[in-house]
Amino acid sequence: MYDEQGAEYLDCVNNVAHVGHCHPVVVQAAHEQNQVLNTNSRYLHDNIVDYAQRLSETLPEKLCVFYFLNSGSEANDLALRLARRYTGHQDVVVLDHAYHGHLSSLIDISPYKFRDLDGQKEWVHVAPLPDTYRGPYREDHPNPAVAYANEVKHVVSSAQEKGRKIAAFFAESLPSVGGQIIPPAGYFSQVAEHIHRAGGVFVADEIQVGFGRVGKHFWAFQLQGEDFVPDIVTMGKSIGNGHPIACVATTQPVARAFEATGVEYFNTFGGSPVSCAVGLAVLDVLEKEQLQAHAAHVGSFLMELLRQQKAKHPIIGDIRGIGLFIGVDLIKDEATRMPATEEADYLVSRLKENYILLSTDGPGRNVLKFKPPMCFSLDNAQHVVAKLDAILTDMEEKVRSCETLRLQP
């Protein structure tokens, strides 16, 4: 990225520009379709059918009905409507510190937001983040997947005792705002059992982490095993490389229940010929430039470089991630794992002075988050970690406490 003076910045966090800022193939696809036709989806056009077909090839077979929208927030709002209509229930189970969008319906199921606004609604139930670094069940637990899934089971049982009925469990496949969390393998399938038993559906929010970012798979929920298939998958951000397009994929039974209302779903701009041309172009680039494999290769390299820094700098408590979704958890103390919030903020500011854009997340705002465009290279990784090393070394030499984070002249 470039500022108004032309200074060049390395963007380590902009997962909106999924295949790279202003990718010429994507720009050209939008331009060409714009010159011919752009209209709403009441008018039949091959692009929406072609795009749905291409997306279906990346997903498990039962996820075969697609709704196109403008944004990830719209996608999650529609997922909520689908779940409620299909189940006939109202309530939602979410993970602590989750964020699912900016619409009123989604603020209500986003602890990250509602705790600072109107508080928790009676129909919302919050389960612990499956965080094996600083959650209740950590890396030394014999089976954290079952332990965290049992927490969801307890939340559901508690809600049912109050006469509540569960419509859906919403979770980012890799919780992002929660601090770049990698749920233990098997967790989702266990949770799905508890949710299905309660009459609800499982919604996998892939808005931040889908489309090959995790490297090993095209979708992050696939990290949980071949046997796990969500009932609804939501997509946004990376789907259009900055163009406003999003999608909800679901099953025939869920879609039929929604259709039975007689109230059709319509979206003026979602699924337009231009949006679908852009979506198709993004899939083309991912395939032709082998960006999923690239994410796996560069991500592994970056993780190894960061692990070397962890051995060198005590402030680094944990390195976690997969593909080009990586978190660096900064701590004040190894025993307590207290979040190093001020240090993280200071470090991000220093990186920006060095023309590197990075940001923080997590309940303690202490986790450096790496979610760069998929073209992020081995050289980019080396450059970032070298700067990170230099700044941390400088901090250790000159900065002794949070109160003295601002270097003396």
mmCIF file with all atom_site columns, C-alpha atoms in Angstrom, residues 145-265:
data_model
loop_
_atom_site.group_PDB
_atom_site.id
_atom_site.type_symbol
_atom_site.label_atom_id
_atom_site.label_alt_id
_atom_site.label_comp_id
_atom_site.label_asym_id
_atom_site.label_entity_id
_atom_site.label_seq_id
_atom_site.pdbx_PDB_ins_code
_atom_site.Cartn_x
_atom_site.Cartn_y
_atom_site.Cartn_z
_atom_site.occupancy
_atom_site.B_iso_or_equiv
_atom_site.pdbx_formal_charge
_atom_site.auth_seq_id
_atom_site.auth_comp_id
_atom_site.auth_asym_id
_atom_site.auth_atom_id
_atom_site.pdbx_PDB_model_num
ATOM 1   C CA . ALA A 1 145 ? -11.766 -30.517 22.232 1.00 0.00 ? 145 ALA A CA 1
ATOM 2   C CA . VAL A 1 146 ? -14.176 -32.561 24.355 1.00 0.00 ? 146 VAL A CA 1
ATOM 3   C CA . ALA A 1 147 ? -13.716 -30.293 27.382 1.00 0.00 ? 147 ALA A CA 1
ATOM 4   C CA . TYR A 1 148 ? -14.580 -27.126 25.452 1.00 0.00 ? 148 TYR A CA 1
ATOM 5   C CA . ALA A 1 149 ? -17.441 -28.854 23.622 1.00 0.00 ? 149 ALA A CA 1
ATOM 6   C CA . ASN A 1 150 ? -18.834 -29.922 26.992 1.00 0.00 ? 150 ASN A CA 1
ATOM 7   C CA . GLU A 1 151 ? -18.879 -26.247 27.972 1.00 0.00 ? 151 GLU A CA 1
ATOM 8   C CA . VAL A 1 152 ? -21.211 -25.663 25.005 1.00 0.00 ? 152 VAL A CA 1
ATOM 9   C CA . LYS A 1 153 ? -23.312 -28.622 26.169 1.00 0.00 ? 153 LYS A CA 1
ATOM 10  C CA . HIS A 1 154 ? -23.610 -27.036 29.635 1.00 0.00 ? 154 HIS A CA 1
ATOM 11  C CA . VAL A 1 155 ? -24.596 -23.686 28.096 1.00 0.00 ? 155 VAL A CA 1
ATOM 12  C CA . VAL A 1 156 ? -27.296 -25.395 26.010 1.00 0.00 ? 156 VAL A CA 1
ATOM 13  C CA . SER A 1 157 ? -28.608 -27.382 28.997 1.00 0.00 ? 157 SER A CA 1
ATOM 14  C CA . SER A 1 158 ? -28.740 -24.268 31.141 1.00 0.00 ? 158 SER A CA 1
ATOM 15  C CA . ALA A 1 159 ? -30.702 -22.438 28.439 1.00 0.00 ? 159 ALA A CA 1
ATOM 16  C CA . GLN A 1 160 ? -33.123 -25.342 28.040 1.00 0.00 ? 160 GLN A CA 1
ATOM 17  C CA . GLU A 1 161 ? -33.747 -25.440 31.784 1.00 0.00 ? 161 GLU A CA 1
ATOM 18  C CA . LYS A 1 162 ? -35.040 -21.883 31.426 1.00 0.00 ? 162 LYS A CA 1
ATOM 19  C CA . GLY A 1 163 ? -37.360 -22.947 28.628 1.00 0.00 ? 163 GLY A CA 1
ATOM 20  C CA . ARG A 1 164 ? -35.194 -21.556 25.837 1.00 0.00 ? 164 ARG A CA 1
ATOM 21  C CA . LYS A 1 165 ? -34.822 -23.322 22.455 1.00 0.00 ? 165 LYS A CA 1
ATOM 22  C CA . ILE A 1 166 ? -31.606 -23.210 20.439 1.00 0.00 ? 166 ILE A CA 1
ATOM 23  C CA . ALA A 1 167 ? -31.766 -22.144 16.781 1.00 0.00 ? 167 ALA A CA 1
ATOM 24  C CA . ALA A 1 168 ? -28.058 -21.993 16.013 1.00 0.00 ? 168 ALA A CA 1
ATOM 25  C CA . PHE A 1 169 ? -24.475 -22.095 17.147 1.00 0.00 ? 169 PHE A CA 1
ATOM 26  C CA . PHE A 1 170 ? -22.413 -19.379 15.432 1.00 0.00 ? 170 PHE A CA 1
ATOM 27  C CA . ALA A 1 171 ? -18.625 -19.560 15.318 1.00 0.00 ? 171 ALA A CA 1
ATOM 28  C CA . GLU A 1 172 ? -15.816 -18.262 13.178 1.00 0.00 ? 172 GLU A CA 1
ATOM 29  C CA . SER A 1 173 ? -14.020 -21.364 11.961 1.00 0.00 ? 173 SER A CA 1
ATOM 30  C CA . LEU A 1 174 ? -10.882 -19.744 13.404 1.00 0.00 ? 174 LEU A CA 1
ATOM 31  C CA . PRO A 1 175 ? -11.899 -17.067 15.943 1.00 0.00 ? 175 PRO A CA 1
ATOM 32  C CA . SER A 1 176 ? -10.156 -13.905 14.796 1.00 0.00 ? 176 SER A CA 1
ATOM 33  C CA . VAL A 1 177 ? -11.212 -11.003 17.007 1.00 0.00 ? 177 VAL A CA 1
ATOM 34  C CA . GLY A 1 178 ? -10.963 -13.490 19.886 1.00 0.00 ? 178 GLY A CA 1
ATOM 35  C CA . GLY A 1 179 ? -7.189  -13.540 19.391 1.00 0.00 ? 179 GLY A CA 1
ATOM 36  C CA . GLN A 1 180 ? -6.306  -15.682 16.349 1.00 0.00 ? 180 GLN A CA 1
ATOM 37  C CA . ILE A 1 181 ? -7.548  -18.858 18.020 1.00 0.00 ? 181 ILE A CA 1
ATOM 38  C CA . ILE A 1 182 ? -7.040  -22.335 16.537 1.00 0.00 ? 182 ILE A CA 1
ATOM 39  C CA . PRO A 1 183 ? -9.778  -24.575 17.999 1.00 0.00 ? 183 PRO A CA 1
ATOM 40  C CA . PRO A 1 184 ? -8.599  -28.088 18.889 1.00 0.00 ? 184 PRO A CA 1
ATOM 41  C CA . ALA A 1 185 ? -9.362  -30.671 16.176 1.00 0.00 ? 185 ALA A CA 1
ATOM 42  C CA . GLY A 1 186 ? -12.653 -32.423 16.792 1.00 0.00 ? 186 GLY A CA 1
ATOM 43  C CA . TYR A 1 187 ? -14.179 -29.532 18.726 1.00 0.00 ? 187 TYR A CA 1
ATOM 44  C CA . PHE A 1 188 ? -16.681 -28.513 16.040 1.00 0.00 ? 188 PHE A CA 1
ATOM 45  C CA . SER A 1 189 ? -17.996 -32.027 15.424 1.00 0.00 ? 189 SER A CA 1
ATOM 46  C CA . GLN A 1 190 ? -18.564 -32.477 19.173 1.00 0.00 ? 190 GLN A CA 1
ATOM 47  C CA . VAL A 1 191 ? -20.305 -29.101 19.398 1.00 0.00 ? 191 VAL A CA 1
ATOM 48  C CA . ALA A 1 192 ? -22.445 -29.920 16.361 1.00 0.00 ? 192 ALA A CA 1
ATOM 49  C CA . GLU A 1 193 ? -23.691 -33.063 18.125 1.00 0.00 ? 193 GLU A CA 1
ATOM 50  C CA . HIS A 1 194 ? -24.821 -31.040 21.150 1.00 0.00 ? 194 HIS A CA 1
ATOM 51  C CA . ILE A 1 195 ? -26.403 -28.328 18.989 1.00 0.00 ? 195 ILE A CA 1
ATOM 52  C CA . HIS A 1 196 ? -28.205 -30.770 16.682 1.00 0.00 ? 196 HIS A CA 1
ATOM 53  C CA . ARG A 1 197 ? -29.506 -32.679 19.708 1.00 0.00 ? 197 ARG A CA 1
ATOM 54  C CA . ALA A 1 198 ? -30.991 -29.385 20.927 1.00 0.00 ? 198 ALA A CA 1
ATOM 55  C CA . GLY A 1 199 ? -32.670 -28.866 17.546 1.00 0.00 ? 199 GLY A CA 1
ATOM 56  C CA . GLY A 1 200 ? -30.271 -26.186 16.318 1.00 0.00 ? 200 GLY A CA 1
ATOM 57  C CA . VAL A 1 201 ? -27.970 -25.773 13.323 1.00 0.00 ? 201 VAL A CA 1
ATOM 58  C CA . PHE A 1 202 ? -24.233 -25.100 13.083 1.00 0.00 ? 202 PHE A CA 1
ATOM 59  C CA . VAL A 1 203 ? -23.170 -21.885 11.312 1.00 0.00 ? 203 VAL A CA 1
ATOM 60  C CA . ALA A 1 204 ? -19.501 -21.648 10.263 1.00 0.00 ? 204 ALA A CA 1
ATOM 61  C CA . ASP A 1 205 ? -18.435 -18.036 9.728  1.00 0.00 ? 205 ASP A CA 1
ATOM 62  C CA . GLU A 1 206 ? -15.664 -18.152 7.095  1.00 0.00 ? 206 GLU A CA 1
ATOM 63  C CA . ILE A 1 207 ? -15.670 -14.412 6.427  1.00 0.00 ? 207 ILE A CA 1
ATOM 64  C CA . GLN A 1 208 ? -12.116 -13.865 7.694  1.00 0.00 ? 208 GLN A CA 1
ATOM 65  C CA . VAL A 1 209 ? -10.556 -17.255 7.059  1.00 0.00 ? 209 VAL A CA 1
ATOM 66  C CA . GLY A 1 210 ? -12.020 -18.908 3.957  1.00 0.00 ? 210 GLY A CA 1
ATOM 67  C CA . PHE A 1 211 ? -10.822 -19.167 0.349  1.00 0.00 ? 211 PHE A CA 1
ATOM 68  C CA . GLY A 1 212 ? -7.554  -21.018 0.893  1.00 0.00 ? 212 GLY A CA 1
ATOM 69  C CA . ARG A 1 213 ? -6.120  -18.832 3.644  1.00 0.00 ? 213 ARG A CA 1
ATOM 70  C CA . VAL A 1 214 ? -5.380  -21.802 5.908  1.00 0.00 ? 214 VAL A CA 1
ATOM 71  C CA . GLY A 1 215 ? -3.337  -23.491 3.171  1.00 0.00 ? 215 GLY A CA 1
ATOM 72  C CA . LYS A 1 216 ? -4.134  -27.109 3.985  1.00 0.00 ? 216 LYS A CA 1
ATOM 73  C CA . HIS A 1 217 ? -7.754  -26.660 2.936  1.00 0.00 ? 217 HIS A CA 1
ATOM 74  C CA . PHE A 1 218 ? -9.906  -24.229 0.990  1.00 0.00 ? 218 PHE A CA 1
ATOM 75  C CA . TRP A 1 219 ? -12.186 -23.699 4.010  1.00 0.00 ? 219 TRP A CA 1
ATOM 76  C CA . ALA A 1 220 ? -11.019 -23.368 7.606  1.00 0.00 ? 220 ALA A CA 1
ATOM 77  C CA . PHE A 1 221 ? -13.832 -25.570 8.962  1.00 0.00 ? 221 PHE A CA 1
ATOM 78  C CA . GLN A 1 222 ? -12.229 -28.456 7.036  1.00 0.00 ? 222 GLN A CA 1
ATOM 79  C CA . LEU A 1 223 ? -9.369  -28.388 9.563  1.00 0.00 ? 223 LEU A CA 1
ATOM 80  C CA . GLN A 1 224 ? -11.835 -30.043 11.950 1.00 0.00 ? 224 GLN A CA 1
ATOM 81  C CA . GLY A 1 225 ? -11.910 -33.243 9.891  1.00 0.00 ? 225 GLY A CA 1
ATOM 82  C CA . GLU A 1 226 ? -13.623 -34.682 6.823  1.00 0.00 ? 226 GLU A CA 1
ATOM 83  C CA . ASP A 1 227 ? -16.621 -35.838 8.844  1.00 0.00 ? 227 ASP A CA 1
ATOM 84  C CA . PHE A 1 228 ? -17.570 -32.337 9.960  1.00 0.00 ? 228 PHE A CA 1
ATOM 85  C CA . VAL A 1 229 ? -19.889 -30.348 7.685  1.00 0.00 ? 229 VAL A CA 1
ATOM 86  C CA . PRO A 1 230 ? -21.649 -27.185 8.911  1.00 0.00 ? 230 PRO A CA 1
ATOM 87  C CA . ASP A 1 231 ? -25.323 -26.623 8.135  1.00 0.00 ? 231 ASP A CA 1
ATOM 88  C CA . ILE A 1 232 ? -24.643 -23.071 6.966  1.00 0.00 ? 232 ILE A CA 1
ATOM 89  C CA . VAL A 1 233 ? -21.417 -21.379 5.800  1.00 0.00 ? 233 VAL A CA 1
ATOM 90  C CA . THR A 1 234 ? -21.084 -17.598 5.501  1.00 0.00 ? 234 THR A CA 1
ATOM 91  C CA . MET A 1 235 ? -18.533 -15.799 3.313  1.00 0.00 ? 235 MET A CA 1
ATOM 92  C CA . GLY A 1 236 ? -17.421 -12.189 2.932  1.00 0.00 ? 236 GLY A CA 1
ATOM 93  C CA . LYS A 1 237 ? -14.317 -9.980  2.721  1.00 0.00 ? 237 LYS A CA 1
ATOM 94  C CA . SER A 1 238 ? -11.961 -12.125 0.626  1.00 0.00 ? 238 SER A CA 1
ATOM 95  C CA . ILE A 1 239 ? -14.714 -13.415 -1.674 1.00 0.00 ? 239 ILE A CA 1
ATOM 96  C CA . GLY A 1 240 ? -14.556 -10.255 -3.825 1.00 0.00 ? 240 GLY A CA 1
ATOM 97  C CA . ASN A 1 241 ? -11.039 -8.911  -3.180 1.00 0.00 ? 241 ASN A CA 1
ATOM 98  C CA . GLY A 1 242 ? -12.514 -5.621  -2.000 1.00 0.00 ? 242 GLY A CA 1
ATOM 99  C CA . HIS A 1 243 ? -15.616 -5.652  -4.177 1.00 0.00 ? 243 HIS A CA 1
ATOM 100 C CA . PRO A 1 244 ? -18.821 -5.813  -2.065 1.00 0.00 ? 244 PRO A CA 1
ATOM 101 C CA . ILE A 1 245 ? -19.951 -9.390  -2.478 1.00 0.00 ? 245 ILE A CA 1
ATOM 102 C CA . ALA A 1 246 ? -20.790 -12.059 0.100  1.00 0.00 ? 246 ALA A CA 1
ATOM 103 C CA . CYS A 1 247 ? -22.476 -15.435 0.160  1.00 0.00 ? 247 CYS A CA 1
ATOM 104 C CA . VAL A 1 248 ? -24.411 -17.884 2.316  1.00 0.00 ? 248 VAL A CA 1
ATOM 105 C CA . ALA A 1 249 ? -24.173 -21.581 1.437  1.00 0.00 ? 249 ALA A CA 1
ATOM 106 C CA . THR A 1 250 ? -26.594 -24.030 2.992  1.00 0.00 ? 250 THR A CA 1
ATOM 107 C CA . THR A 1 251 ? -28.439 -27.318 2.536  1.00 0.00 ? 251 THR A CA 1
ATOM 108 C CA . GLN A 1 252 ? -31.598 -28.097 0.603  1.00 0.00 ? 252 GLN A CA 1
ATOM 109 C CA . PRO A 1 253 ? -33.703 -28.712 3.740  1.00 0.00 ? 253 PRO A CA 1
ATOM 110 C CA . VAL A 1 254 ? -32.734 -25.368 5.288  1.00 0.00 ? 254 VAL A CA 1
ATOM 111 C CA . ALA A 1 255 ? -33.350 -23.529 2.009  1.00 0.00 ? 255 ALA A CA 1
ATOM 112 C CA . ARG A 1 256 ? -36.726 -25.221 1.461  1.00 0.00 ? 256 ARG A CA 1
ATOM 113 C CA . ALA A 1 257 ? -37.923 -24.238 4.933  1.00 0.00 ? 257 ALA A CA 1
ATOM 114 C CA . PHE A 1 258 ? -36.950 -20.644 4.195  1.00 0.00 ? 258 PHE A CA 1
ATOM 115 C CA . GLU A 1 259 ? -38.620 -20.731 0.784  1.00 0.00 ? 259 GLU A CA 1
ATOM 116 C CA . ALA A 1 260 ? -41.829 -22.105 2.335  1.00 0.00 ? 260 ALA A CA 1
ATOM 117 C CA . THR A 1 261 ? -42.506 -18.743 3.974  1.00 0.00 ? 261 THR A CA 1
ATOM 118 C CA . GLY A 1 262 ? -43.556 -17.462 0.547  1.00 0.00 ? 262 GLY A CA 1
ATOM 119 C CA . VAL A 1 263 ? -41.414 -14.375 1.181  1.00 0.00 ? 263 VAL A CA 1
ATOM 120 C CA . GLU A 1 264 ? -38.621 -14.518 -1.382 1.00 0.00 ? 264 GLU A CA 1
ATOM 121 C CA . TYR A 1 265 ? -35.099 -13.448 -0.552 1.00 0.00 ? 265 TYR A CA 1
#
